[in-house]
Coordinates of C-alpha atoms in Angstrom, one line a residue:
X1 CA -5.1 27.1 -11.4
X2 CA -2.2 26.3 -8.6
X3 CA 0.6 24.5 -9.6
X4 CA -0.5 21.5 -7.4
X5 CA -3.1 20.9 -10.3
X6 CA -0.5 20.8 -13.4
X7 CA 3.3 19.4 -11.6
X8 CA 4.3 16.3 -12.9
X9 CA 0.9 15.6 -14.7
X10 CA 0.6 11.7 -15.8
X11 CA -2.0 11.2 -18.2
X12 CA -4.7 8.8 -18.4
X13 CA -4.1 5.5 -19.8
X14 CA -5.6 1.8 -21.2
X15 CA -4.8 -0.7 -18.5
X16 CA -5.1 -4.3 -20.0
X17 CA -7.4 -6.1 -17.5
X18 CA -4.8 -8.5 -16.8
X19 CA -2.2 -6.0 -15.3
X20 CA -5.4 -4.2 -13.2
X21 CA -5.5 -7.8 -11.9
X22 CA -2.2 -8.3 -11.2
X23 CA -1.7 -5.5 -9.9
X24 CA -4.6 -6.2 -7.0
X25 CA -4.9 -8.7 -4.2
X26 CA -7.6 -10.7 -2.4
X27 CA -8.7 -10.2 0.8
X28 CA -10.5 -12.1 3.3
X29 CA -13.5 -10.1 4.7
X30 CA -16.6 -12.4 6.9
X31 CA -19.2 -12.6 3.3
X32 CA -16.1 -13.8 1.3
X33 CA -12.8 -12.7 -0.6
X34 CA -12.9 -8.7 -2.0
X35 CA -10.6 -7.7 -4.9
X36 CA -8.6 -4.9 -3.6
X37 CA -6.3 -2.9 -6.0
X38 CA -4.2 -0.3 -3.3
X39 CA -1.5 2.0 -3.9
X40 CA -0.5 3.8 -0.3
X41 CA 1.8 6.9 -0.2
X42 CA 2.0 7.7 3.9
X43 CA 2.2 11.9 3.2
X44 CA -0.8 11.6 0.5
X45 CA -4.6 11.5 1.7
X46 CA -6.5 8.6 1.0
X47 CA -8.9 8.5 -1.8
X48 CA -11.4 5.6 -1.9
X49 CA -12.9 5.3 -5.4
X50 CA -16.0 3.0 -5.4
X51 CA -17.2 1.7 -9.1
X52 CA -20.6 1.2 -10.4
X53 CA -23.3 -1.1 -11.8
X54 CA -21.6 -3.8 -13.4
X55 CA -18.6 -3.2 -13.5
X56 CA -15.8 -3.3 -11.4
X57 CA -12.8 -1.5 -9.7
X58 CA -11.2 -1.4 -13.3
X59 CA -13.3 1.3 -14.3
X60 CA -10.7 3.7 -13.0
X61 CA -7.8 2.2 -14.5
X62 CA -7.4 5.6 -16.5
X63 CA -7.7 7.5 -13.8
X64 CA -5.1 5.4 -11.3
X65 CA -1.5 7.0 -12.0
X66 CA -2.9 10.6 -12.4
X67 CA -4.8 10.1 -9.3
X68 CA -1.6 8.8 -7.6
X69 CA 0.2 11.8 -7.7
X70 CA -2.3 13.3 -5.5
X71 CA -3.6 10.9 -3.0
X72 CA -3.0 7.3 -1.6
X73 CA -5.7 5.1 -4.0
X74 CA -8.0 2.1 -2.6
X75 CA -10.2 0.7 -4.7
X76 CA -12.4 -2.6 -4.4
X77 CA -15.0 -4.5 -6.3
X78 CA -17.5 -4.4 -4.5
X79 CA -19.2 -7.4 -2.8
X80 CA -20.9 -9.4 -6.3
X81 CA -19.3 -7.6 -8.5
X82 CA -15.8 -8.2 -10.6
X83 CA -13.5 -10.2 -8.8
X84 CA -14.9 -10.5 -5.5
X85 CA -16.9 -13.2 -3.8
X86 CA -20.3 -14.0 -4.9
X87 CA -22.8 -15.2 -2.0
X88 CA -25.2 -17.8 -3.5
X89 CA -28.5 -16.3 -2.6
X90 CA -27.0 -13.8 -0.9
X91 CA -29.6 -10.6 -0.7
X92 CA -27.1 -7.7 -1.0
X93 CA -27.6 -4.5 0.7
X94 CA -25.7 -1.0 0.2
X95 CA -25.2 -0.7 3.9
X96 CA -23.4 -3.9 3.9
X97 CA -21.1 -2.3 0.8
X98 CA -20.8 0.3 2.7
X99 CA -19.8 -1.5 5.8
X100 CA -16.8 -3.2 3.9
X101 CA -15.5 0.1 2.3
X102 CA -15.3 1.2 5.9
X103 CA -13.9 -2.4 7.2
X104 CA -11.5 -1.8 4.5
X105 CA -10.5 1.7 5.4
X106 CA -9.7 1.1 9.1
X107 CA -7.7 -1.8 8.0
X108 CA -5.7 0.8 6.0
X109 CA -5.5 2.6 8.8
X110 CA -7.4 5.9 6.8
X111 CA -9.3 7.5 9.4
X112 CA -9.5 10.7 7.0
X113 CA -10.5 9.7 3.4
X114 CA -12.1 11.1 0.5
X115 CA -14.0 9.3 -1.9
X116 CA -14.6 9.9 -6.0
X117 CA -17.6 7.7 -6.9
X118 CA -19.8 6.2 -10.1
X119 CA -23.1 4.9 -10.1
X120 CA -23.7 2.3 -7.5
X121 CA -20.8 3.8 -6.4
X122 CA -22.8 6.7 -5.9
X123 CA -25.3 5.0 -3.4
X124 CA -22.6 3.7 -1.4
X125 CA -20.7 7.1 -1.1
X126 CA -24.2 8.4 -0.3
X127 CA -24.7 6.1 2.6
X128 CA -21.0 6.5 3.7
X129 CA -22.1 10.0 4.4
X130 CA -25.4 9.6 6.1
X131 CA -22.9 7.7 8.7
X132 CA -20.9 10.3 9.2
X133 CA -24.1 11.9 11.0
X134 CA -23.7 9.4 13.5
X135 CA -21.9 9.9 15.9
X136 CA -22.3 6.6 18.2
X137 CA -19.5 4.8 16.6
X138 CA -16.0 5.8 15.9
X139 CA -15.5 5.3 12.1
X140 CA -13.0 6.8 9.3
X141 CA -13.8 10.2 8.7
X142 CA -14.9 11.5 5.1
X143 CA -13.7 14.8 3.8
X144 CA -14.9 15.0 0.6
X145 CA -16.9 13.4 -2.2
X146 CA -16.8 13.7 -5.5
X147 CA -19.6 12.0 -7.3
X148 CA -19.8 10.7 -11.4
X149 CA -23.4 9.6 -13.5
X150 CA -25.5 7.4 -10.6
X151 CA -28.8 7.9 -9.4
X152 CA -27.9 10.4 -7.1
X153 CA -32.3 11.7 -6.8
X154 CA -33.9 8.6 -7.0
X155 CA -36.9 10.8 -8.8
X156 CA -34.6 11.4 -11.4
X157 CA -33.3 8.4 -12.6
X158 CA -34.2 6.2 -15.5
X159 CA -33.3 3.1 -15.6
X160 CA -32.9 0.9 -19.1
X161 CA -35.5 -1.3 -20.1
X162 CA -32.8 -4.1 -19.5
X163 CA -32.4 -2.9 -15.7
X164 CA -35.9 -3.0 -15.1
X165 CA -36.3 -6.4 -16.5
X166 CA -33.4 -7.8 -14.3
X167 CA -34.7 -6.2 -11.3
X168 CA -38.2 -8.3 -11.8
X169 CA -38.6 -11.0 -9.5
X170 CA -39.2 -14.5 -11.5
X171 CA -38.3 -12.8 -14.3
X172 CA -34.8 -11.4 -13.7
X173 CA -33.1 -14.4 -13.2
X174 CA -34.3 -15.9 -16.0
X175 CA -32.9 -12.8 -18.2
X176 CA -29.9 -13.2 -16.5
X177 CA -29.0 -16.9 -17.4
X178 CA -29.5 -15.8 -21.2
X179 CA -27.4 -13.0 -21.2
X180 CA -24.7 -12.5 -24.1
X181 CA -21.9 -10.4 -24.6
X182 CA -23.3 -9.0 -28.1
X183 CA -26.7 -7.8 -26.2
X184 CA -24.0 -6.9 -23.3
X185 CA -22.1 -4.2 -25.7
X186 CA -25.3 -2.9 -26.8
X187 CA -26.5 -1.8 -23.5
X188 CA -23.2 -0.3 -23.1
X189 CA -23.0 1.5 -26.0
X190 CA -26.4 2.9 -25.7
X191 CA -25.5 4.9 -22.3
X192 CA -22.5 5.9 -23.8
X193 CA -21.9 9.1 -25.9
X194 CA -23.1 9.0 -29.5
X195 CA -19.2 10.3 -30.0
X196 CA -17.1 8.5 -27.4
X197 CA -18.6 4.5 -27.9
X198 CA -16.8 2.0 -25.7
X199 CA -13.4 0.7 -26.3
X200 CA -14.0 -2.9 -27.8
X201 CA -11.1 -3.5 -25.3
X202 CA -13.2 -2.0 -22.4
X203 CA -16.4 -4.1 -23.4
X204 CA -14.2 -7.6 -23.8
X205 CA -12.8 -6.6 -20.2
X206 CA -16.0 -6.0 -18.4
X207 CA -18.1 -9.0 -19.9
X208 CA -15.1 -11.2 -18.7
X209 CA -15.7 -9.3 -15.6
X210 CA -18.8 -10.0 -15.1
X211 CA -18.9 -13.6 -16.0
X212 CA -16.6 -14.1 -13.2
X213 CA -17.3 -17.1 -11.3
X214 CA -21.0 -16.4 -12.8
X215 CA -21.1 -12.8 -11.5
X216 CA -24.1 -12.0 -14.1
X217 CA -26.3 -14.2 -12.1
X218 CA -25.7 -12.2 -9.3
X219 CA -27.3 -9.3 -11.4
X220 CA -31.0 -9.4 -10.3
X221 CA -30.2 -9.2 -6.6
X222 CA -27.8 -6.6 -7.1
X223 CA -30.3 -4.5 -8.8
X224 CA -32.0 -4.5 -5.4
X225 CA -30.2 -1.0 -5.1
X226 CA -32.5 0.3 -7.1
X227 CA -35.9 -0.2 -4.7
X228 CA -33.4 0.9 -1.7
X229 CA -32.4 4.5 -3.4
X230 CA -36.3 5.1 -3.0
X231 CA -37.0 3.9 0.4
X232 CA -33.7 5.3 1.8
X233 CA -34.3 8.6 -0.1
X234 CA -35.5 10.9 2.8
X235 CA -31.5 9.4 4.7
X236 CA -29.2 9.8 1.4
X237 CA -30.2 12.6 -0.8
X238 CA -30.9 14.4 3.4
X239 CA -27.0 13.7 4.4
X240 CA -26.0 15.4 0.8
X241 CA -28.1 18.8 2.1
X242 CA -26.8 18.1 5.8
X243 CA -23.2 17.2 6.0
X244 CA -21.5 19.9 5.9
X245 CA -18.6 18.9 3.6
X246 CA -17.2 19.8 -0.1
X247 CA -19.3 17.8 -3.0
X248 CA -18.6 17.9 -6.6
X249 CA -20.9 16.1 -9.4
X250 CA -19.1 15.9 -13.0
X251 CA -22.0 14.9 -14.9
X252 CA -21.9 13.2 -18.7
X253 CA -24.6 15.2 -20.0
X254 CA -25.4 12.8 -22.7
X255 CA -26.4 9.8 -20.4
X256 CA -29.6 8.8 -20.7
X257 CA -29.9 7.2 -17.2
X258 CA -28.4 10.1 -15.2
X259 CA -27.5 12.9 -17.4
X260 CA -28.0 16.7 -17.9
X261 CA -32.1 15.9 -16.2
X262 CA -30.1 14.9 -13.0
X263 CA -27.2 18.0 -13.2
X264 CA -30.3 19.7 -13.1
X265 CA -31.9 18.3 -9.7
X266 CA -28.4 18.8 -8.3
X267 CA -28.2 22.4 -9.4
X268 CA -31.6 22.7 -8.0
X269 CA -31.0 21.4 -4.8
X270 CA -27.2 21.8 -4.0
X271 CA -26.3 24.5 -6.3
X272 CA -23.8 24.8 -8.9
X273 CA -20.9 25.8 -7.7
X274 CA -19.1 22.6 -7.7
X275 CA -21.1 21.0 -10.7
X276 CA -19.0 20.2 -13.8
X277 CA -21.1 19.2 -16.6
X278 CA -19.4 17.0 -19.7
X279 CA -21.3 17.9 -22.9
X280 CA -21.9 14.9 -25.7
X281 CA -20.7 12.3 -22.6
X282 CA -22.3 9.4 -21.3
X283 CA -22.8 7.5 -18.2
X284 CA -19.2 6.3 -17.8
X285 CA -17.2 9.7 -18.0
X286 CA -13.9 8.0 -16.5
X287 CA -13.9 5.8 -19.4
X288 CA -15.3 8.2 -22.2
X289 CA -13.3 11.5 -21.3
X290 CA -10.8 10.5 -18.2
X291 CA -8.6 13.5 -19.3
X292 CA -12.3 15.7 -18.9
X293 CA -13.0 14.3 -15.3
X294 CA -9.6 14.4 -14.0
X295 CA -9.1 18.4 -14.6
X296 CA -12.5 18.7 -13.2
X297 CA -11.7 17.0 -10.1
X298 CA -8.7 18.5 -10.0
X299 CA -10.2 22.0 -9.9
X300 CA -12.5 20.9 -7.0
X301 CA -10.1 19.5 -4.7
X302 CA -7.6 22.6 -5.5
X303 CA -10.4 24.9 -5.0
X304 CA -11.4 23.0 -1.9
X305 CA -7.7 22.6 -1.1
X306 CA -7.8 19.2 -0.4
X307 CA -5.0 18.0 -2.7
X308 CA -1.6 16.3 -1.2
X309 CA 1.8 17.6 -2.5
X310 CA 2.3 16.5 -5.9
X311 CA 4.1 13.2 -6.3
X312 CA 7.6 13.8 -7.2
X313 CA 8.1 11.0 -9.8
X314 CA 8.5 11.4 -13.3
X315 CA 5.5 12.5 -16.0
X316 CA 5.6 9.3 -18.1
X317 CA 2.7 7.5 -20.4
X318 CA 1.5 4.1 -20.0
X319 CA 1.3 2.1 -22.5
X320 CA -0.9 -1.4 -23.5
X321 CA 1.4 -4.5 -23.7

């Protein structure tokens, strides 16, 4: 492996929720105030790392100072999700999200980025590059992608019982407004793997997460992602055969939503050359085995050779105040 992939290695670490958030800022955006958690580095290439379904930009708080040593980071909760605004009634729309991942991008100034992406993420990142087919409008450019457990083939995913629920019209709300953190943890630790359960400190963090300023009654029109993955199908899952750009799934096997069933649709389709596949680990691989993702991505952008210069600062841990 080059030495770009082992200098100055810093490795992953708990972030307390309250120094993610400190660490962040808002920003004003047209629909409302974004959380935005940035750390630029002029000579590194942006990397754009978009979070998933319902969580927030803190997923990849384990990943952030590894990541740094390699590439400028921007990372945002997405529009209902975490810390960012929450339309009342607002019908959400993964073109919009991914809209204000590009807003966000040009106000950067990151006309070249590359993107590492989880679940909804994935649907976003997918949509990014369908635009990057279009060629009517100047927008940042996308190098690479590197995509975690989402519902990448919409014919492959399964969706929990609780998801399907949510995602009922009448119903979902109603599901919503009763939600608890015990049944919350469940659901979590039922996509995780049997051997890597969530962190009760991960679990507290994202059910204060999603309460925010009543973020789980934002849930049901959220889940409208999940109706738009199969009507947009024929556009997303096209620009991933299309675009003619390196792609990388590292794939918890062990996820029962989009596991080893959709490694397999992806081998199928795009080959396995740049498929990484995480025996025993669940839908949240950045949380479960962040050491395990981060050599994998590693490998692809050095095999791709996409990484910046390594980061000159000292290897040091972080540590949980």
């Amino acid at each position: 492996m080059p030495d770009t992939v082992t200098n100055a290695r810093l490795a992953p670490a708990f972030f307390e929720l309250r120094d993610w958030r400190e660490g962040g800022e808002r920003v004003s955006t047209p629909l409302g105030s974004l959380f935005v958690r940035r750390q630029i580095e002029p000579r590194l290439p942006v990397l754009l790392l978009i979070h998933g379904f319902p969580s927030a930009s803190w997923d990849w708080a384990p990943l952030w100072e590894p990541l740094s040593q390699h590439f400028s980071l921007v990372a945002l909760d997405l529009l209902g999700f975490g810390d960012s605004a929450k339309p009342r009634g607002h019908r959400y729309a993964i073109a919009e999200q991914a809209e204000l991942c590009e807003w966000l991008l040009r106000r950067e100034g990151a006309w070249d980025y590359h993107v590492l992406a989880h679940d909804y993420g994935d649907t976003v990142a997918q949509e990014l590059l369908a635009r990057q087919l279009d060629k009517r409008k100047p927008r940042p450019s996308m190098r690479s992608v590197v995509f975690l457990n989402g519902g990448l083939f919409p014919e492959m995913h399964r969706p929990r019982a609780m998801q399907r629920l949510l995602a009922l019209p009448g119903l979902g709300p109603l599901i919503a407004r009763a939600s608890s953190k015990a049944r919350f943890a469940d659901n979590m630790k039922a996509i995780f793997g049997k051997q890597t359960p969530p962190d009760p400190r991960v679990v507290d963090g994202l059910w204060t997460l999603l309460r925010h300023d009543d973020g789980h009654l934002a849930l049901p029109r959220l889940l409208r992602y999940m109706s738009e993955r199969k009507k947009q199908r024929a556009r997303w899952v096209g620009a991933m055969e299309r675009v003619a750009m390196p792609m990388a799934l590292i794939n918890g096997s062990a996820d029962p939503v989009s596991g080893a069933h959709a490694a397999a649709r992806w081998r199928e389709l795009l080959g396995g050359d740049d498929l990484h596949e995480l025996p025993g680990i669940g839908h949240y691989p950045q949380l479960e085995a962040p050491e395990a993702v981060l050599e994998a991505a590693l490998v692809f952008w050095s095999r791709h050779r996409l990484l910046g210069p390594v980061d000159p600062r000292p290897s040091v841990s972080i540590t949980t105040r």
